Short mmCIF file of N, CA and C in Angstrom, two decimals:
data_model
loop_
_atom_site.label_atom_id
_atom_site.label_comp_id
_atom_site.label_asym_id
_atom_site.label_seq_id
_atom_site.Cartn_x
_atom_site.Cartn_y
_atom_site.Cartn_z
N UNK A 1 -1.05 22.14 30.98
CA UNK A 1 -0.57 21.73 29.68
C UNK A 1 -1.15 20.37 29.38
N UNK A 2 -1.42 20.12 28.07
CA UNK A 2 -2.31 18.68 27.87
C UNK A 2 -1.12 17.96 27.24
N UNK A 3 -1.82 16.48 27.25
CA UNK A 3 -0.42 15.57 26.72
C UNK A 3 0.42 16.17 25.52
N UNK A 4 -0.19 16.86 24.96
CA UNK A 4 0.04 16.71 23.46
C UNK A 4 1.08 17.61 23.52
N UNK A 5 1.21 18.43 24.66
CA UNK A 5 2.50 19.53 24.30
C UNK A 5 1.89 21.00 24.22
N UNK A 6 0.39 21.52 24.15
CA UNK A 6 0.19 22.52 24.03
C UNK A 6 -0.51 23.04 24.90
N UNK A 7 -0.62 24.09 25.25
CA UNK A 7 -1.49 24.69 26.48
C UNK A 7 -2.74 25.44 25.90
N UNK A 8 -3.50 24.78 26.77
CA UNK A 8 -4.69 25.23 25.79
C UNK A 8 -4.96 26.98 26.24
N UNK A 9 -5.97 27.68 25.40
CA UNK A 9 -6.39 29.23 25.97
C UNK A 9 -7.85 28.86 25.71
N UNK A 10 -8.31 30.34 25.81
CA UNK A 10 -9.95 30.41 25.42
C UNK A 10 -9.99 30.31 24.18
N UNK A 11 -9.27 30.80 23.21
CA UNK A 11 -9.80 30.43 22.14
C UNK A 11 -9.49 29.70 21.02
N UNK A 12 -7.99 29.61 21.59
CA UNK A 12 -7.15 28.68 20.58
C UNK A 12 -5.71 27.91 21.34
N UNK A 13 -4.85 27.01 20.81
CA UNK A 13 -4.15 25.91 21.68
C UNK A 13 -2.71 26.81 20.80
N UNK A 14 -1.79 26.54 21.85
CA UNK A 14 -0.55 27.17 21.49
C UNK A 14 0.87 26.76 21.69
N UNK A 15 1.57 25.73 20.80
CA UNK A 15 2.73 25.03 21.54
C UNK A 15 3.85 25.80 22.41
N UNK A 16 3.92 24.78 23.50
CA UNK A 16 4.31 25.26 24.30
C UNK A 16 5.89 25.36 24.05
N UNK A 17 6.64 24.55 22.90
CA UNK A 17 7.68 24.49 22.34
C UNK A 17 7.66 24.96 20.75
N UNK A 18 7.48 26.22 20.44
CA UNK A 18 6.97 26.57 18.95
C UNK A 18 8.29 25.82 17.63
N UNK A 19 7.88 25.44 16.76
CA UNK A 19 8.63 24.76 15.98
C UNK A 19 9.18 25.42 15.04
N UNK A 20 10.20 25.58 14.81
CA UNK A 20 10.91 26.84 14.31
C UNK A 20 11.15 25.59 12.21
N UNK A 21 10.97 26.86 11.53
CA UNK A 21 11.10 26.34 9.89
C UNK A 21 12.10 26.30 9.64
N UNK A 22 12.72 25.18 8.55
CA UNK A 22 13.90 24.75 8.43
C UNK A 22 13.96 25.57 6.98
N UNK A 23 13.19 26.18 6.78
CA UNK A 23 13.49 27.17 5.45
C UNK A 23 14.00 28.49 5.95
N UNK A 24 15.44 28.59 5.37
CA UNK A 24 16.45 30.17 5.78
C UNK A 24 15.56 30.52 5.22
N UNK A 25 15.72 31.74 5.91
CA UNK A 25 15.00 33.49 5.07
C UNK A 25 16.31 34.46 4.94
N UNK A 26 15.93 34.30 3.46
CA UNK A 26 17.44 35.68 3.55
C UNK A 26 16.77 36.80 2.97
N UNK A 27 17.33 37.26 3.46
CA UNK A 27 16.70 39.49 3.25
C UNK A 27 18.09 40.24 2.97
N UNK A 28 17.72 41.25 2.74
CA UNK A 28 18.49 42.37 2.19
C UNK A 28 17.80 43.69 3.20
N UNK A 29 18.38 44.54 3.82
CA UNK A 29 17.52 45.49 4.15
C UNK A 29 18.20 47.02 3.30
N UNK A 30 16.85 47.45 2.84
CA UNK A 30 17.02 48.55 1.81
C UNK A 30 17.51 49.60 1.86
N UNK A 31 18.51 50.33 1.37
CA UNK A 31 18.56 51.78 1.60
C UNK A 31 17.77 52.27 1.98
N UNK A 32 17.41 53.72 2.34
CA UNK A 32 16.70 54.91 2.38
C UNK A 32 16.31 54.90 0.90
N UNK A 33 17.37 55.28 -0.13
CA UNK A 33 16.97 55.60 -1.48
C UNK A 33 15.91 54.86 -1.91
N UNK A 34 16.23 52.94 -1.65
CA UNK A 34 15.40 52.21 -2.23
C UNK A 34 13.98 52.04 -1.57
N UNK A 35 13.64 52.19 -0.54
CA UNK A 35 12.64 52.45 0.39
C UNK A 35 11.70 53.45 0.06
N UNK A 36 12.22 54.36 -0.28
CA UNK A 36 11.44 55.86 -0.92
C UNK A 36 10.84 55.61 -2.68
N UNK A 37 11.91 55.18 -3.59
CA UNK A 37 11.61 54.63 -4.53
C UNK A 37 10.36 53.61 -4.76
N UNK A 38 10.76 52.62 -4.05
CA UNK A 38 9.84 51.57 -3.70
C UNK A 38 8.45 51.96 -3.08
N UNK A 39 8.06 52.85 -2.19
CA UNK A 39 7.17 53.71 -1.96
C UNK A 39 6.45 54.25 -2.85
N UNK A 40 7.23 55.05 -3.84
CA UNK A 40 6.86 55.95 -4.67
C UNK A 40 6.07 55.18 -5.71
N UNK A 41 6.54 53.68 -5.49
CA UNK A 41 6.47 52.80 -6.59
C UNK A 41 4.81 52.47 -6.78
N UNK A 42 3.79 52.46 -6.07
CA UNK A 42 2.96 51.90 -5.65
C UNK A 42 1.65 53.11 -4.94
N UNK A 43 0.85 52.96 -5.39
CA UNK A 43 -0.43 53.89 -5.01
C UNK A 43 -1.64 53.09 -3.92
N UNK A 44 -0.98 51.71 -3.27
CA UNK A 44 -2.57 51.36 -2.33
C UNK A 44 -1.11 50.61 -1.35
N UNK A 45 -1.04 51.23 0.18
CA UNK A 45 -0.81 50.58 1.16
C UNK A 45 -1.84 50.48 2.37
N UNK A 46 -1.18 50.19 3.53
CA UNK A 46 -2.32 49.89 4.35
C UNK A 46 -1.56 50.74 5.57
N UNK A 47 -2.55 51.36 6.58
CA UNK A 47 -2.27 52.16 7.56
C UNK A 47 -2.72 51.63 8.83
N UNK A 48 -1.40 51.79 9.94
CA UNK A 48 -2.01 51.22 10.55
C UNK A 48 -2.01 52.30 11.74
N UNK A 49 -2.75 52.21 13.31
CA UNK A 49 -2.57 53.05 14.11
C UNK A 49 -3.46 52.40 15.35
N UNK A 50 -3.57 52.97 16.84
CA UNK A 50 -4.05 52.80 17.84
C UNK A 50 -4.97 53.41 18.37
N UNK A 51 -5.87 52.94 17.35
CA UNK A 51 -7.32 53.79 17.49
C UNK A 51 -8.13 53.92 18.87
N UNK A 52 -9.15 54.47 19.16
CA UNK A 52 -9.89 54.63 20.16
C UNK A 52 -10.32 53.10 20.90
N UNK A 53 -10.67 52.56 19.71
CA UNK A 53 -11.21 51.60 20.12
C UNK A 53 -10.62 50.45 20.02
N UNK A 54 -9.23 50.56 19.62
CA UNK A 54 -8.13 49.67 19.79
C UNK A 54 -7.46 49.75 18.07
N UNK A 55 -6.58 48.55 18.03
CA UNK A 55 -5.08 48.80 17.02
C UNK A 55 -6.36 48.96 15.62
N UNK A 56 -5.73 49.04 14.32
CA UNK A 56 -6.54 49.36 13.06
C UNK A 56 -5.45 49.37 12.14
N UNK A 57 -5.77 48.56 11.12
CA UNK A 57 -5.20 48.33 10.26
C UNK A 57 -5.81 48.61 8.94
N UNK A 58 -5.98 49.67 8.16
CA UNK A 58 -6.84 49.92 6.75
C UNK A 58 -6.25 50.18 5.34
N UNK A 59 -6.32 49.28 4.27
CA UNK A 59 -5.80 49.49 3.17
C UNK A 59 -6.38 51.09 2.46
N UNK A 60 -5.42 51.91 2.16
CA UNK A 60 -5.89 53.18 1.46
C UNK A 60 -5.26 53.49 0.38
N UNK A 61 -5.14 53.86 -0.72
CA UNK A 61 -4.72 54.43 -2.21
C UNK A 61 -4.18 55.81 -1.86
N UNK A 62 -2.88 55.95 -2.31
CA UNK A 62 -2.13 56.95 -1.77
C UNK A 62 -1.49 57.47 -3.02
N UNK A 63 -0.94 58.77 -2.33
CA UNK A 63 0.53 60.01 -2.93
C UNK A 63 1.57 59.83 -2.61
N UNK A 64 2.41 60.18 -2.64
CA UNK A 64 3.82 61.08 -1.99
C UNK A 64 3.86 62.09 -2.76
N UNK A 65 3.86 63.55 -2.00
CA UNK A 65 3.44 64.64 -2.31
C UNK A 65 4.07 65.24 -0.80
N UNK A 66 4.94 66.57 -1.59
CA UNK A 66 5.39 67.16 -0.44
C UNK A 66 6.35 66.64 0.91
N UNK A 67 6.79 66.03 0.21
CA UNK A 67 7.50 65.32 1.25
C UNK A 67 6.41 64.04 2.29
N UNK A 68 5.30 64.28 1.72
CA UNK A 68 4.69 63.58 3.05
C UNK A 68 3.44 62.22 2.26
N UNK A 69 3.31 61.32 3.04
CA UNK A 69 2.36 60.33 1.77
C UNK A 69 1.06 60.59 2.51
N UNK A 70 0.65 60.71 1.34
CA UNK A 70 -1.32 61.72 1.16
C UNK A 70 -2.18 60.74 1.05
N UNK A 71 -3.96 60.80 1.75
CA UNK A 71 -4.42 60.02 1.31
C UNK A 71 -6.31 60.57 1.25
N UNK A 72 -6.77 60.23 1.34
CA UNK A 72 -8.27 61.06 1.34
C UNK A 72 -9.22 59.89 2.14
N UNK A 73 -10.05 60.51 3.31
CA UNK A 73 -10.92 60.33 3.59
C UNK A 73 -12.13 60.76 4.01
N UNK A 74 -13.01 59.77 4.72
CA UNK A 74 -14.62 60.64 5.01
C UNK A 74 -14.20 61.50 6.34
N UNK A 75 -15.09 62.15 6.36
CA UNK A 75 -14.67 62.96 7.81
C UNK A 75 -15.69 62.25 8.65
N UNK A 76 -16.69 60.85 8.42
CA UNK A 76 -17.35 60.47 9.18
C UNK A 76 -16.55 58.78 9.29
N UNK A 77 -15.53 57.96 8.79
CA UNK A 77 -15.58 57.08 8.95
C UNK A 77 -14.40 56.85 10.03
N UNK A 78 -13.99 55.95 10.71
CA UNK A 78 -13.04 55.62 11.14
C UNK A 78 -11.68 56.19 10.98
N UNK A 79 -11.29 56.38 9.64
CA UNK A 79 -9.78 57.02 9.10
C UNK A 79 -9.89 58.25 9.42
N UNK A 80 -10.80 58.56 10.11
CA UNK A 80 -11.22 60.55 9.85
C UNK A 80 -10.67 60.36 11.67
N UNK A 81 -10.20 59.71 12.64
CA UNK A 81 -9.57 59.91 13.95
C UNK A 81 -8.65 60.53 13.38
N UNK A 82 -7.49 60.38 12.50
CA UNK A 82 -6.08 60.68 12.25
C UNK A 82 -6.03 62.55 11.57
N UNK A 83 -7.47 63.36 11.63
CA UNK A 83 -7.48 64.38 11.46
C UNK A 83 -6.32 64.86 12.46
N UNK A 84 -6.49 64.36 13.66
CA UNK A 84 -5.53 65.21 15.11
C UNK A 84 -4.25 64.42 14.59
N UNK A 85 -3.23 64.74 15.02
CA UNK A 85 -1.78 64.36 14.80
C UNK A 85 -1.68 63.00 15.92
N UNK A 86 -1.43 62.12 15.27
CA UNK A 86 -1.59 60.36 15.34
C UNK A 86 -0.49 59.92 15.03
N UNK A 87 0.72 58.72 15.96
CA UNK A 87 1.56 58.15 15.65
C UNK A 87 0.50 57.15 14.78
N UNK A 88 1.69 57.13 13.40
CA UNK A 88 1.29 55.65 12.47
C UNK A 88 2.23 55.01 11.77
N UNK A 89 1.67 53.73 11.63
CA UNK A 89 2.73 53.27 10.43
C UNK A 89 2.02 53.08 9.13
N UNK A 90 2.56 53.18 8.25
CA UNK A 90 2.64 52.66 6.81
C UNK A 90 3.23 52.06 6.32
N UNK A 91 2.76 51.12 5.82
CA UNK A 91 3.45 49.41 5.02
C UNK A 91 2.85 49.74 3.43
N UNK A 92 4.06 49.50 2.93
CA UNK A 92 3.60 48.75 1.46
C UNK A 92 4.43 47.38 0.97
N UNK A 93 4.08 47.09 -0.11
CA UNK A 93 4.82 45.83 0.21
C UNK A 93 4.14 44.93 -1.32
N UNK A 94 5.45 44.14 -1.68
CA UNK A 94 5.48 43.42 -3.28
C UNK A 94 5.93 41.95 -2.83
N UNK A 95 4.63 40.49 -2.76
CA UNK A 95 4.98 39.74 -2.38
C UNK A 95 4.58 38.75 -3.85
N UNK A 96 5.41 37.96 -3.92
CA UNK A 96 5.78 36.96 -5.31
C UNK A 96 5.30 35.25 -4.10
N UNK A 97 3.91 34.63 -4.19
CA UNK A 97 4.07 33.46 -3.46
C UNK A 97 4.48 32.80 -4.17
N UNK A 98 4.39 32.15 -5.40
CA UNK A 98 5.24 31.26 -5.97
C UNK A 98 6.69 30.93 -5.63
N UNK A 99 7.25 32.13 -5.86
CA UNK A 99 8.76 32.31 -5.98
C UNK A 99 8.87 32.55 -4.51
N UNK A 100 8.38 32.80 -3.46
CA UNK A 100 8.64 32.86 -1.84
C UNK A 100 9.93 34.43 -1.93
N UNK A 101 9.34 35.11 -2.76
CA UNK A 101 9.68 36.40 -2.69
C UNK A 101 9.36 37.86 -2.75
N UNK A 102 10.15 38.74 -2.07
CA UNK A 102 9.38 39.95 -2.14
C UNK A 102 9.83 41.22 -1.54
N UNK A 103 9.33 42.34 -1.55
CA UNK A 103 10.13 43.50 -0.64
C UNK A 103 8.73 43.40 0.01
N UNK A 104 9.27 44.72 1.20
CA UNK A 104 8.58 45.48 2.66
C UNK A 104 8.97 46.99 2.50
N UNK A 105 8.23 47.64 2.66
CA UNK A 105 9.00 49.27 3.21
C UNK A 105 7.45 49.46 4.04
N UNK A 106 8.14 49.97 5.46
CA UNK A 106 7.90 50.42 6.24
C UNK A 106 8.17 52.38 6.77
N UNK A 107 6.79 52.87 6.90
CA UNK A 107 7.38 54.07 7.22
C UNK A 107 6.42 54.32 8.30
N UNK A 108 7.05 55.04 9.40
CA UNK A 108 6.46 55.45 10.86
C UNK A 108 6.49 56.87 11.03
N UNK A 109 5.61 56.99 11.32
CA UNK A 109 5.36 58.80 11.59
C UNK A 109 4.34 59.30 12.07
N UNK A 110 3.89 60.71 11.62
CA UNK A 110 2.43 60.94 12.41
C UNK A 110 2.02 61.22 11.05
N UNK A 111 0.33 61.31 11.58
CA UNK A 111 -0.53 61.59 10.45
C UNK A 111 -1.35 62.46 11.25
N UNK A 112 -1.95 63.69 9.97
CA UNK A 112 -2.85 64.49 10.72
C UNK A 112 -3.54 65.11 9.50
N UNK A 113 -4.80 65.81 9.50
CA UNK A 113 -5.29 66.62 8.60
C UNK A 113 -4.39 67.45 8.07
N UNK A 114 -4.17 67.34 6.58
CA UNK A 114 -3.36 68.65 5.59
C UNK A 114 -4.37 69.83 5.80
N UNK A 115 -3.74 71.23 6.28
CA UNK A 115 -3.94 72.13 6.59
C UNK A 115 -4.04 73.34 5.74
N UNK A 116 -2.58 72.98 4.93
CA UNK A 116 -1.98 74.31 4.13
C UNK A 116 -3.10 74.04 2.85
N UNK A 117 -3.62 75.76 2.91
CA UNK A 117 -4.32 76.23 1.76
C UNK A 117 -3.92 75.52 0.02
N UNK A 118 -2.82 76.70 0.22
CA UNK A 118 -2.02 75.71 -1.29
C UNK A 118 -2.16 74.57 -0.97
N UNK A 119 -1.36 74.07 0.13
CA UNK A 119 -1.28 72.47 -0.61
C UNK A 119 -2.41 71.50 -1.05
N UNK A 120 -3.37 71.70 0.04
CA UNK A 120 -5.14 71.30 -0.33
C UNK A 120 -4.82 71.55 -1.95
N UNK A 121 -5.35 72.97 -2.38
CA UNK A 121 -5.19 73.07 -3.65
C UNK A 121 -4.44 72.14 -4.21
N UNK A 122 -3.34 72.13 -4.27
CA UNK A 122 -2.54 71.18 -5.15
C UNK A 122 -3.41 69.43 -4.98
N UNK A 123 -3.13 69.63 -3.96
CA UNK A 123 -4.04 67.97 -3.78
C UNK A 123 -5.31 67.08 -4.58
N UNK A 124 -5.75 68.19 -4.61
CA UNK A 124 -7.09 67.82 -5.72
C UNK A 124 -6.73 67.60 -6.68
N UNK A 125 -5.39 67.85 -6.99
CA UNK A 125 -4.68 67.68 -8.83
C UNK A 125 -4.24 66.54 -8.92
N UNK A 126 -4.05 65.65 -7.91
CA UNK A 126 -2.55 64.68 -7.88
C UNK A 126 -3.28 63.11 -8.35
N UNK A 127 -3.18 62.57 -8.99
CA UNK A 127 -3.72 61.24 -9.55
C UNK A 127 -4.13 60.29 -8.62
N UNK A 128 -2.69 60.00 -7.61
CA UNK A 128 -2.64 59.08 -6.44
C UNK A 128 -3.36 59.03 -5.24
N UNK A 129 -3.85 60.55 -5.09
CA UNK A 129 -4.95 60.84 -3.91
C UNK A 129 -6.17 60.42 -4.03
N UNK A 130 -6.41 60.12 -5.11
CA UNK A 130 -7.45 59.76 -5.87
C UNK A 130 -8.23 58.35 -5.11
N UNK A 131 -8.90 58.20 -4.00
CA UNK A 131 -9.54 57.26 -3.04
C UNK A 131 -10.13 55.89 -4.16
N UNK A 132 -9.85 55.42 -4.46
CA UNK A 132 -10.79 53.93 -4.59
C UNK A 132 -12.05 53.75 -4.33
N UNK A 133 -11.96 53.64 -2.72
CA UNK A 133 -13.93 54.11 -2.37
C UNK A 133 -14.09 55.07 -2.58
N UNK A 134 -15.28 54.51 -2.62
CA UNK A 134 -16.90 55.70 -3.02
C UNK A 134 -17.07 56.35 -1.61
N UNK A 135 -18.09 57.42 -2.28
CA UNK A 135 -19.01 58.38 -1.23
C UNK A 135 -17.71 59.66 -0.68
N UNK A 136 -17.88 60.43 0.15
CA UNK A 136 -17.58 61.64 -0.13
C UNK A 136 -16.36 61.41 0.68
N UNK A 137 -15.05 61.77 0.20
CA UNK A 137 -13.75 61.72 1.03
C UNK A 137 -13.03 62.89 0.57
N UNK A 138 -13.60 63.55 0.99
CA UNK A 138 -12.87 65.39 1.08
C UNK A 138 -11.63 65.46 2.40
N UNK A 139 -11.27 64.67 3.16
CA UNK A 139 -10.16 65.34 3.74
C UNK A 139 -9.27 64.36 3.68
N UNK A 140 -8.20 64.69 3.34
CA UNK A 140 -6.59 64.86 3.50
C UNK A 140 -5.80 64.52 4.67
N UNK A 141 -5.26 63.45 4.42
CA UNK A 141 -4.55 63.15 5.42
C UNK A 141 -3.29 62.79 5.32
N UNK A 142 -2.46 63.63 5.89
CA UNK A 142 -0.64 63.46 5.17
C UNK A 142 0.09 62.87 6.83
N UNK A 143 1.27 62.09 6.00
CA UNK A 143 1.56 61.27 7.04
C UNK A 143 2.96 61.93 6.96
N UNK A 144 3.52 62.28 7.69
CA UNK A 144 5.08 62.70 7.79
C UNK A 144 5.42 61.80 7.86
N UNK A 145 6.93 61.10 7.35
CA UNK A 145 7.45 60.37 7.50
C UNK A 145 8.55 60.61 8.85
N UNK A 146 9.02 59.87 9.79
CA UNK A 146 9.66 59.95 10.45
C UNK A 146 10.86 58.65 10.60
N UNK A 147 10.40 57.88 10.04
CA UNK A 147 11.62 56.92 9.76
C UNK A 147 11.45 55.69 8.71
N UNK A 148 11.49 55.28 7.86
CA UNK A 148 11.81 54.50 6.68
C UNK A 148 12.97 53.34 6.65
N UNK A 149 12.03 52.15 6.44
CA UNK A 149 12.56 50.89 6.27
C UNK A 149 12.53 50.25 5.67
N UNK A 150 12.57 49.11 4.84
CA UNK A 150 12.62 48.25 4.34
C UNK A 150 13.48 46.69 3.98
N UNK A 151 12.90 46.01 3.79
CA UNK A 151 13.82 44.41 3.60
C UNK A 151 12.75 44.05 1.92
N UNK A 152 14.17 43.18 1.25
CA UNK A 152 13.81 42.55 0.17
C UNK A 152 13.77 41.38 0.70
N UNK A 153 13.24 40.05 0.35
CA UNK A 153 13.62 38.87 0.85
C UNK A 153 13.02 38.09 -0.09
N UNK A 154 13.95 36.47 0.65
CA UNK A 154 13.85 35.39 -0.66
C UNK A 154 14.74 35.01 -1.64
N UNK A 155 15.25 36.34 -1.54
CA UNK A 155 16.60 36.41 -2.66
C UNK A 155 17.94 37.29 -2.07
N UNK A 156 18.86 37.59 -2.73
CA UNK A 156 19.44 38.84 -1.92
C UNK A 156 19.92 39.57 -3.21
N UNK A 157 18.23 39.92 -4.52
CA UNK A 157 18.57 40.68 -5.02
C UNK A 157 17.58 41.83 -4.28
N UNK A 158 17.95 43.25 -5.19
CA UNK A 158 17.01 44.14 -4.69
C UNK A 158 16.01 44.21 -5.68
N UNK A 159 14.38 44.85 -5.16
CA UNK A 159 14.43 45.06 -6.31
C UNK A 159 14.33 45.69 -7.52
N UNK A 160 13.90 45.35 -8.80
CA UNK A 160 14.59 46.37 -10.26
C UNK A 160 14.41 47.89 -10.31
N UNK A 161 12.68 48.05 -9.59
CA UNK A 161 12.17 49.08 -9.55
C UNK A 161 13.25 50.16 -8.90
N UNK A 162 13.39 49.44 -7.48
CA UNK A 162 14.64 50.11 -6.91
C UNK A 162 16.05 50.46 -7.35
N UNK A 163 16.41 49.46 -8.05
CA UNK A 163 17.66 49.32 -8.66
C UNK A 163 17.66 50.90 -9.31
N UNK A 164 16.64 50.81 -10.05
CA UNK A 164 16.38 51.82 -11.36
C UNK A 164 16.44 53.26 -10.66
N UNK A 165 15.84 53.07 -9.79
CA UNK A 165 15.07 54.82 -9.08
C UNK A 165 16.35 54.91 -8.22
N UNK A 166 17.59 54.20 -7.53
CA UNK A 166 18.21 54.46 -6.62
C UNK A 166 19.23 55.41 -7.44
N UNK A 167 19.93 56.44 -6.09
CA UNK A 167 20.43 57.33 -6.78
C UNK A 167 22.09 56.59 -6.63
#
């Protein structure tokens, strides 16, 4: 440990007493209802999973469709591992920096190539599947949801979107 209090590593110095912020964080954690809503709310999260070649984190433009959130990729890039059935998570998320506010929803599940005939069909119809990038992203990748979370924070309202869509 050097005078200063921190121990150094290879690539970066790390107090050895971490200094905790005198700014509370207050949260709300969301229904189910508002979590799903809030989901629904929004067409680009980011996916994450434990790829071959280690963790991966990729922003993608999405559905909810069928119970399950849809997304399209190459069958040659990176996102095309999650063809086989893959624990993942999915984050979306509404952050306000000014105001030091915002929601989270979190959903964990597997992801794997959409299979069903129909539903393919249907898929090609749906607005939200609709990829952002370019170049050819013909397969389908639906994520079952297996558990759903979320926190509002900053405030301990929820929010409106949710308010509105909750049943």
């Amino acid at each position: 440990m050097s005078a200063s209090g921190y121990r150094a590593g290879p690539e970066r110095t790390v107090p050895s007493h971490p200094q905790r912020s005198n700014r509370r964080i207050n949260y709300v954690d969301l229904t189910l209802a508002e979590c799903q809503t809030l989901l629904e709310s929004r067409d680009v999260g980011r996916i994450g999973w434990n790829a071959g070649h280690g963790p991966q984190i990729f922003p993608v433009s999405y559905a909810c469709v069928a119970e399950l959130i849809v997304f399209r990729t190459s069958p040659f890039g990176v996102l095309s591992e999650l063809v086989r059935p893959t624990q993942v998570v999915f984050e979306v998320d509404d952050l306000d920096a000014t105001q030091h506010t915002g929601w989270s929803v979190i959903a964990r599940g597997r992801g794997q190539a959409v299979a069903s005939p129909a539903l393919l069909t249907h898929l090609w119809t749906v607005d939200g599947a609709e990829p952002w990038a370019g170049g050819v992203r013909n397969v389908f990748i639906g994520i079952t949801v297996e558990r759903l979370t979320g926190r509002s924070f900053g405030s301990q309202r929820v929010p409106s979107v949710a308010r509105r869509g909750a049943h």
